[in-house]
Coordinates of N, CA, C and O in Angstrom, one line a residue:
M1 N 40.8 47.0 128.8 CA 39.5 47.6 128.3 C 39.1 46.9 127.0 O 37.9 46.6 126.8
A2 N 40.0 46.7 126.1 CA 39.7 46.0 124.8 C 39.2 44.6 125.1 O 38.3 44.1 124.4
A3 N 39.8 43.9 126.0 CA 39.3 42.5 126.3 C 37.9 42.5 126.9 O 37.1 41.6 126.6
W4 N 37.6 43.5 127.7 CA 36.2 43.6 128.2 C 35.2 43.8 127.1 O 34.2 43.2 127.1
R5 N 35.5 44.7 126.1 CA 34.6 44.9 125.0 C 34.5 43.6 124.2 O 33.4 43.3 123.7
A6 N 35.6 42.9 123.9 CA 35.5 41.7 123.2 C 34.6 40.7 123.9 O 33.8 40.0 123.2
T7 N 34.7 40.6 125.2 CA 33.9 39.6 125.9 C 32.4 40.0 125.8 O 31.6 39.1 125.6
V8 N 32.1 41.3 125.9 CA 30.8 41.7 125.8 C 30.2 41.4 124.4 O 29.1 41.0 124.3
L9 N 31.0 41.7 123.4 CA 30.6 41.4 122.0 C 30.3 39.9 121.8 O 29.4 39.6 121.1
V10 N 31.2 39.1 122.3 CA 31.0 37.6 122.1 C 29.8 37.2 122.9 O 28.9 36.4 122.3
M11 N 29.5 37.7 124.1 CA 28.3 37.3 124.8 C 27.1 37.8 124.1 O 26.1 37.1 124.0
L12 N 27.1 39.0 123.6 CA 26.0 39.6 122.9 C 25.7 38.7 121.6 O 24.5 38.4 121.3
G13 N 26.7 38.3 120.9 CA 26.6 37.5 119.7 C 25.9 36.1 120.1 O 25.1 35.7 119.4
C14 N 26.3 35.6 121.2 CA 25.7 34.3 121.6 C 24.3 34.5 122.0 O 23.4 33.7 121.6
V15 N 24.0 35.5 122.7 CA 22.6 35.8 123.0 C 21.7 36.0 121.8 O 20.6 35.4 121.7
L16 N 22.2 36.8 120.9 CA 21.4 37.0 119.7 C 21.3 35.8 118.8 O 20.2 35.5 118.2
S17 N 22.3 35.0 118.7 CA 22.2 33.8 117.9 C 21.3 32.8 118.5 O 20.7 32.0 117.8
C18 N 21.2 32.7 119.8 CA 20.4 31.8 120.5 C 18.9 32.3 120.5 O 18.0 31.5 120.5
A19 N 18.7 33.6 120.6 CA 17.4 34.1 120.7 C 16.6 34.2 119.4 O 15.4 34.0 119.4
A20 N 17.3 34.3 118.3 CA 16.6 34.5 117.0 C 16.9 33.2 116.2 O 18.0 32.9 115.9
P21 N 15.9 32.5 115.8 CA 16.1 31.4 114.9 C 16.6 31.8 113.6 O 16.2 32.9 113.1
A22 N 17.4 30.9 113.0 CA 18.0 31.3 111.7 C 16.9 31.4 110.6 O 17.0 32.2 109.7
A23 N 15.9 30.5 110.7 CA 14.8 30.5 109.7 C 13.5 30.8 110.4 O 13.4 30.6 111.6
D24 N 12.5 31.2 109.6 CA 11.2 31.4 110.1 C 10.7 30.1 110.6 O 10.4 29.2 109.8
P25 N 10.4 29.9 111.9 CA 10.0 28.6 112.5 C 8.6 28.2 112.0 O 8.2 27.1 112.0
T26 N 7.8 29.2 111.5 CA 6.5 28.9 111.0 C 6.4 28.5 109.5 O 5.3 28.3 109.0
D27 N 7.6 28.4 108.9 CA 7.6 28.0 107.5 C 7.0 26.6 107.3 O 6.6 26.3 106.2
E28 N 7.1 25.8 108.4 CA 6.6 24.4 108.3 C 5.2 24.2 108.9 O 4.8 23.1 109.2
L29 N 4.5 25.3 109.0 CA 3.1 25.2 109.5 C 2.3 24.3 108.6 O 2.5 24.3 107.4
P30 N 1.3 23.5 109.2 CA 0.6 22.6 108.4 C -0.3 23.3 107.3 O -0.7 24.4 107.5
L31 N -0.5 22.7 106.2 CA -1.3 23.2 105.1 C -2.6 22.5 105.0 O -3.4 22.8 104.1
T32 N -2.9 21.7 106.0 CA -4.2 20.9 106.0 C -5.2 21.6 106.9 O -4.9 22.5 107.7
K33 N -6.4 21.1 106.9 CA -7.5 21.6 107.8 C -7.0 21.5 109.3 O -6.6 20.5 109.7
P34 N -7.1 22.6 110.0 CA -6.7 22.6 111.4 C -7.6 21.7 112.3 O -8.8 21.6 112.0
V35 N -7.0 21.0 113.2 CA -7.7 20.1 114.1 C -7.2 20.4 115.6 O -6.2 21.0 115.8
N36 N -8.0 20.0 116.5 CA -7.8 20.1 117.9 C -7.7 21.6 118.4 O -6.9 22.0 119.2
L37 N -8.5 22.4 117.8 CA -8.6 23.8 118.1 C -9.6 24.0 119.3 O -10.7 23.6 119.2
K38 N -9.1 24.6 120.4 CA -10.0 24.8 121.5 C -10.2 26.3 121.9 O -11.2 26.6 122.5
A39 N -9.3 27.1 121.5 CA -9.4 28.5 121.8 C -9.6 29.4 120.5 O -9.9 30.5 120.6
M40 N -9.3 28.7 119.4 CA -9.5 29.4 118.1 C -10.8 28.9 117.5 O -11.2 27.8 117.7
P41 N -11.4 29.7 116.5 CA -12.6 29.2 115.9 C -12.3 27.9 115.1 O -11.2 27.8 114.4
T42 N -13.1 26.9 115.2 CA -12.9 25.6 114.5 C -13.0 25.8 113.0 O -12.5 24.9 112.3
D43 N -13.6 26.8 112.5 CA -13.7 27.0 111.1 C -12.7 28.0 110.5 O -12.8 28.4 109.4
I44 N -11.7 28.3 111.3 CA -10.6 29.2 110.9 C -9.9 28.7 109.7 O -9.7 27.4 109.6
S45 N -9.6 29.5 108.7 CA -8.8 29.0 107.5 C -7.4 28.8 107.9 O -6.9 29.3 108.9
V46 N -6.8 27.9 107.1 CA -5.4 27.6 107.3 C -4.5 28.9 107.3 O -3.7 29.1 108.1
S47 N -4.8 29.7 106.3 CA -4.1 31.0 106.2 C -4.2 31.9 107.4 O -3.2 32.4 107.9
N48 N -5.4 32.0 107.9 CA -5.6 32.8 109.1 C -5.0 32.2 110.4 O -4.5 32.9 111.2
L49 N -5.1 30.9 110.5 CA -4.4 30.2 111.6 C -2.9 30.4 111.6 O -2.3 30.8 112.6
N50 N -2.3 30.2 110.4 CA -0.9 30.4 110.2 C -0.5 31.9 110.5 O 0.5 32.1 111.2
R51 N -1.3 32.8 110.1 CA -1.0 34.2 110.4 C -1.0 34.5 111.9 O -0.2 35.2 112.4
A52 N -2.0 33.9 112.6 CA -2.1 34.1 114.0 C -0.9 33.4 114.7 O -0.3 34.0 115.6
M53 N -0.5 32.3 114.3 CA 0.7 31.6 114.9 C 1.9 32.4 114.7 O 2.8 32.5 115.6
K54 N 2.1 32.9 113.5 CA 3.3 33.8 113.2 C 3.3 35.0 114.1 O 4.3 35.4 114.6
R55 N 2.1 35.6 114.4 CA 2.0 36.7 115.3 C 2.4 36.3 116.7 O 3.1 37.0 117.4
Y56 N 1.9 35.2 117.1 CA 2.3 34.7 118.5 C 3.8 34.5 118.6 O 4.4 34.9 119.6
N57 N 4.4 33.9 117.5 CA 5.8 33.7 117.5 C 6.6 35.0 117.7 O 7.5 35.1 118.5
R58 N 6.1 36.0 116.9 CA 6.8 37.3 116.9 C 6.6 38.0 118.2 O 7.5 38.6 118.8
E59 N 5.3 38.1 118.7 CA 5.0 38.8 119.9 C 5.5 38.2 121.2 O 5.7 38.9 122.2
L60 N 5.8 36.9 121.2 CA 6.3 36.2 122.4 C 7.8 36.0 122.2 O 8.4 35.6 123.2
G61 N 8.3 36.1 121.0 CA 9.7 35.9 120.8 C 10.1 34.4 121.0 O 11.2 34.0 121.5
V62 N 9.2 33.5 120.6 CA 9.4 32.1 120.7 C 9.2 31.3 119.4 O 8.7 31.9 118.4
A63 N 9.7 30.1 119.4 CA 9.5 29.2 118.2 C 8.3 28.4 118.5 O 7.8 28.3 119.6
C64 N 7.8 27.7 117.4 CA 6.6 26.8 117.5 C 6.7 25.8 118.7 O 5.8 25.5 119.4
S65 N 7.9 25.3 118.9 CA 8.1 24.2 119.9 C 8.0 24.7 121.3 O 8.1 24.0 122.2
Y66 N 7.8 26.0 121.5 CA 7.6 26.6 122.8 C 6.3 26.1 123.4 O 6.2 25.7 124.5
C67 N 5.3 26.0 122.5 CA 3.9 25.5 122.9 C 3.6 24.2 122.4 O 2.8 23.4 123.0
H68 N 4.2 23.8 121.3 CA 3.9 22.5 120.6 C 5.1 21.6 120.9 O 6.2 22.1 121.0
V69 N 4.8 20.3 120.9 CA 5.9 19.3 121.1 C 6.5 18.9 119.7 O 5.8 18.9 118.7
E70 N 7.7 18.4 119.8 CA 8.3 17.9 118.6 C 8.2 16.3 118.6 O 8.3 15.7 119.7
N71 N 7.8 15.7 117.5 CA 7.7 14.3 117.4 C 9.1 13.7 117.6 O 10.0 14.0 117.0
R72 N 9.2 12.8 118.6 CA 10.5 12.2 118.9 C 11.1 11.4 117.8 O 12.3 11.3 117.7
D73 N 10.3 10.8 117.0 CA 10.8 10.0 115.9 C 11.2 10.8 114.7 O 12.2 10.5 114.0
T74 N 10.4 11.8 114.3 CA 10.6 12.6 113.1 C 11.3 13.9 113.3 O 11.9 14.5 112.4
G75 N 11.2 14.4 114.5 CA 11.8 15.7 114.8 C 10.9 16.9 114.4 O 11.3 18.1 114.5
K76 N 9.8 16.6 113.8 CA 8.9 17.6 113.3 C 7.9 18.0 114.4 O 7.6 17.2 115.3
V77 N 7.4 19.2 114.3 CA 6.5 19.8 115.3 C 5.2 19.0 115.2 O 4.6 18.9 114.1
D78 N 4.6 18.6 116.3 CA 3.3 17.9 116.3 C 2.3 19.0 116.8 O 2.2 19.2 118.0
Y79 N 1.6 19.6 115.9 CA 0.7 20.7 116.2 C -0.6 20.2 116.9 O -1.2 21.0 117.6
I80 N -0.9 18.9 116.8 CA -2.1 18.4 117.3 C -2.0 18.0 118.8 O -2.9 18.2 119.6
S81 N -0.8 17.5 119.2 CA -0.6 17.0 120.5 C -0.9 18.1 121.6 O -0.6 19.3 121.4
D82 N -1.4 17.7 122.7 CA -1.6 18.6 123.9 C -0.6 18.2 125.0 O -0.7 18.6 126.1
E83 N 0.5 17.5 124.6 CA 1.5 17.1 125.6 C 2.2 18.2 126.3 O 2.5 18.1 127.5
N84 N 2.4 19.4 125.6 CA 3.1 20.5 126.2 C 2.1 21.4 127.0 O 1.2 21.9 126.4
A85 N 2.4 21.5 128.3 CA 1.5 22.3 129.2 C 1.4 23.7 128.7 O 0.4 24.4 129.0
K86 N 2.4 24.2 128.1 CA 2.4 25.6 127.6 C 1.3 25.9 126.6 O 0.8 27.0 126.4
K87 N 0.9 24.8 125.9 CA -0.2 25.0 124.9 C -1.5 25.3 125.6 O -2.3 26.2 125.1
E88 N -1.8 24.7 126.7 CA -3.0 25.0 127.5 C -2.9 26.5 128.0 O -3.9 27.2 128.0
T89 N -1.8 26.9 128.5 CA -1.6 28.2 129.0 C -1.9 29.2 127.8 O -2.5 30.2 128.0
A90 N -1.4 28.9 126.6 CA -1.6 29.7 125.5 C -3.1 29.8 125.2 O -3.6 30.9 124.8
R91 N -3.8 28.7 125.3 CA -5.2 28.7 125.0 C -6.0 29.7 126.0 O -6.9 30.4 125.6
I92 N -5.5 29.6 127.3 CA -6.1 30.5 128.3 C -5.9 31.9 128.0 O -6.7 32.8 128.1
M93 N -4.6 32.2 127.6 CA -4.3 33.6 127.2 C -5.0 34.1 126.0 O -5.4 35.3 125.9
I94 N -5.2 33.2 125.0 CA -5.9 33.6 123.8 C -7.4 34.0 124.2 O -7.9 35.0 123.7
T95 N -8.0 33.1 125.0 CA -9.3 33.4 125.5 C -9.4 34.7 126.3 O -10.4 35.5 126.1
M96 N -8.4 34.9 127.1 CA -8.4 36.2 127.9 C -8.3 37.4 127.0 O -9.1 38.3 127.2
L97 N -7.5 37.3 125.9 CA -7.4 38.4 125.0 C -8.7 38.7 124.3 O -9.1 39.8 124.0
E98 N -9.3 37.6 123.8 CA -10.6 37.7 123.2 C -11.6 38.4 124.1 O -12.4 39.3 123.7
D99 N -11.6 38.0 125.4 CA -12.5 38.7 126.3 C -12.2 40.2 126.5 O -13.1 41.0 126.5
I100 N -10.9 40.5 126.7 CA -10.5 41.9 126.8 C -10.9 42.7 125.6 O -11.5 43.8 125.7
N101 N -10.7 42.2 124.4 CA -11.0 42.9 123.2 C -12.4 43.0 122.9 O -13.0 44.1 122.6
D102 N -13.1 41.8 123.0 CA -14.5 41.8 122.5 C -15.5 42.2 123.6 O -16.6 42.8 123.3
K103 N -15.2 41.9 124.9 CA -16.2 42.3 125.9 C -15.9 43.6 126.6 O -16.8 44.4 126.9
Y104 N -14.7 43.9 126.9 CA -14.3 45.0 127.7 C -13.9 46.3 126.9 O -14.5 47.3 127.0
L105 N -13.0 46.1 126.0 CA -12.6 47.3 125.2 C -13.7 47.7 124.3 O -13.9 48.9 124.0
A106 N -14.5 46.8 123.8 CA -15.6 47.1 123.0 C -16.7 48.0 123.7 O -17.4 48.8 123.0
Q107 N -16.7 47.9 125.0 CA -17.7 48.7 125.8 C -17.2 50.2 125.8 O -18.0 51.1 126.2
L108 N -16.0 50.4 125.5 CA -15.4 51.8 125.5 C -15.5 52.5 124.2 O -14.7 53.3 123.8
D109 N -16.6 52.1 123.5 CA -16.8 52.6 122.1 C -16.7 54.1 122.0 O -17.3 54.8 122.9
G110 N -16.0 54.5 121.1 CA -15.8 56.0 120.9 C -14.6 56.6 121.5 O -14.2 57.7 121.2
D111 N -14.0 55.9 122.5 CA -12.7 56.4 123.1 C -11.5 55.9 122.3 O -11.2 54.7 122.2
V112 N -10.9 56.8 121.5 CA -9.8 56.5 120.6 C -8.6 55.8 121.3 O -7.9 55.1 120.6
R113 N -8.5 55.9 122.5 CA -7.4 55.3 123.2 C -7.5 53.8 123.2 O -6.5 53.0 123.4
Y114 N -8.7 53.3 123.0 CA -8.9 51.8 123.1 C -9.5 51.2 121.8 O -10.1 50.2 121.8
T115 N -9.1 51.9 120.7 CA -9.6 51.4 119.4 C -8.8 50.2 118.9 O -9.3 49.4 118.1
A116 N -7.5 50.2 119.2 CA -6.7 49.1 118.8 C -6.8 47.9 119.7 O -6.8 48.0 121.0
D117 N -7.0 46.7 119.1 CA -7.1 45.5 120.0 C -5.7 45.2 120.7 O -4.7 45.6 120.2
M118 N -5.9 44.6 121.8 CA -4.7 44.2 122.6 C -4.2 42.9 121.9 O -5.0 42.1 121.4
G119 N -2.9 42.6 122.0 CA -2.4 41.3 121.5 C -1.4 40.8 122.6 O -1.1 41.5 123.6
C120 N -0.8 39.7 122.3 CA 0.2 39.1 123.2 C 1.3 40.1 123.5 O 1.8 40.2 124.6
G121 N 1.8 40.8 122.4 CA 2.9 41.7 122.5 C 2.6 42.9 123.4 O 3.5 43.6 123.9
T122 N 1.3 43.2 123.7 CA 1.0 44.3 124.5 C 1.7 44.2 125.9 O 2.2 45.1 126.4
C123 N 1.6 43.0 126.4 CA 2.3 42.7 127.7 C 3.6 42.0 127.6 O 4.6 42.4 128.2
H124 N 3.7 41.0 126.6 CA 4.9 40.2 126.5 C 6.1 41.0 125.9 O 7.2 40.7 126.2
Q125 N 5.8 41.9 125.0 CA 6.9 42.7 124.4 C 8.0 41.9 123.8 O 9.2 42.2 123.9
G126 N 7.6 40.8 123.1 CA 8.6 40.0 122.4 C 9.4 39.0 123.3 O 10.4 38.5 122.9
R127 N 8.8 38.8 124.5 CA 9.5 37.9 125.5 C 8.5 36.8 125.9 O 7.3 37.1 126.1
A128 N 9.0 35.6 126.1 CA 8.1 34.5 126.5 C 7.5 34.8 127.9 O 6.3 34.6 128.1
N129 N 8.2 35.4 128.8 CA 7.7 35.9 130.1 C 7.6 37.4 130.0 O 8.7 38.1 129.8
P130 N 6.4 38.0 130.3 CA 6.3 39.4 130.2 C 7.2 40.1 131.2 O 7.4 39.6 132.3
P131 N 7.8 41.2 130.9 CA 8.7 41.9 131.9 C 7.8 42.4 133.0 O 6.6 42.7 132.8
P132 N 8.4 42.6 134.2 CA 7.6 43.1 135.3 C 7.2 44.6 135.1 O 7.9 45.3 134.4
F133 N 6.1 44.9 135.6 CA 5.6 46.3 135.5 C 6.5 47.2 136.3 O 6.8 46.9 137.4
E134 N 6.9 48.3 135.7 CA 7.7 49.3 136.4 C 6.9 50.6 136.4 O 6.7 51.2 135.3
S135 N 6.5 51.1 137.5 CA 5.8 52.4 137.6 C 6.7 53.5 137.2 O 7.9 53.6 137.6
K136 N 6.2 54.5 136.4 CA 7.0 55.6 136.1 C 6.8 56.7 137.1 O 5.7 57.0 137.6
A137 N 7.9 57.3 137.6 CA 7.9 58.3 138.6 C 7.2 59.5 138.0 O 7.4 59.9 136.9
R138 N 6.4 60.2 138.8 CA 5.8 61.4 138.4 C 6.5 62.6 138.9 O 7.0 62.8 139.8

């Protein structure tokens, strides 16, 4: 029984250490004017863009390199490159959320159930791939 518990604890430790980066991955976000923005406002401030990226990191449970590629020579994240296909998926999802919040939820004006905007975490719940929907028994 003790060996079983030890195995579970070791496995849990490995999962946690692999799942959570040691440092905040967005500490190295660029401090210059954002470029190559296709789903975000092109006049977004660096501060607001960094805030949004940190939210995506948190709500999807991923590091920057999940959507952005790392430069092979320097090892630094290349935020401008479109080489990673997940970046285009992210753009589509960002646009979808804007539509849901600005076009659809906004039409439900006055209904307090829909006053909070949806975000990535609404569906993803801190996971790169959202968990499958499970109907609750009545």
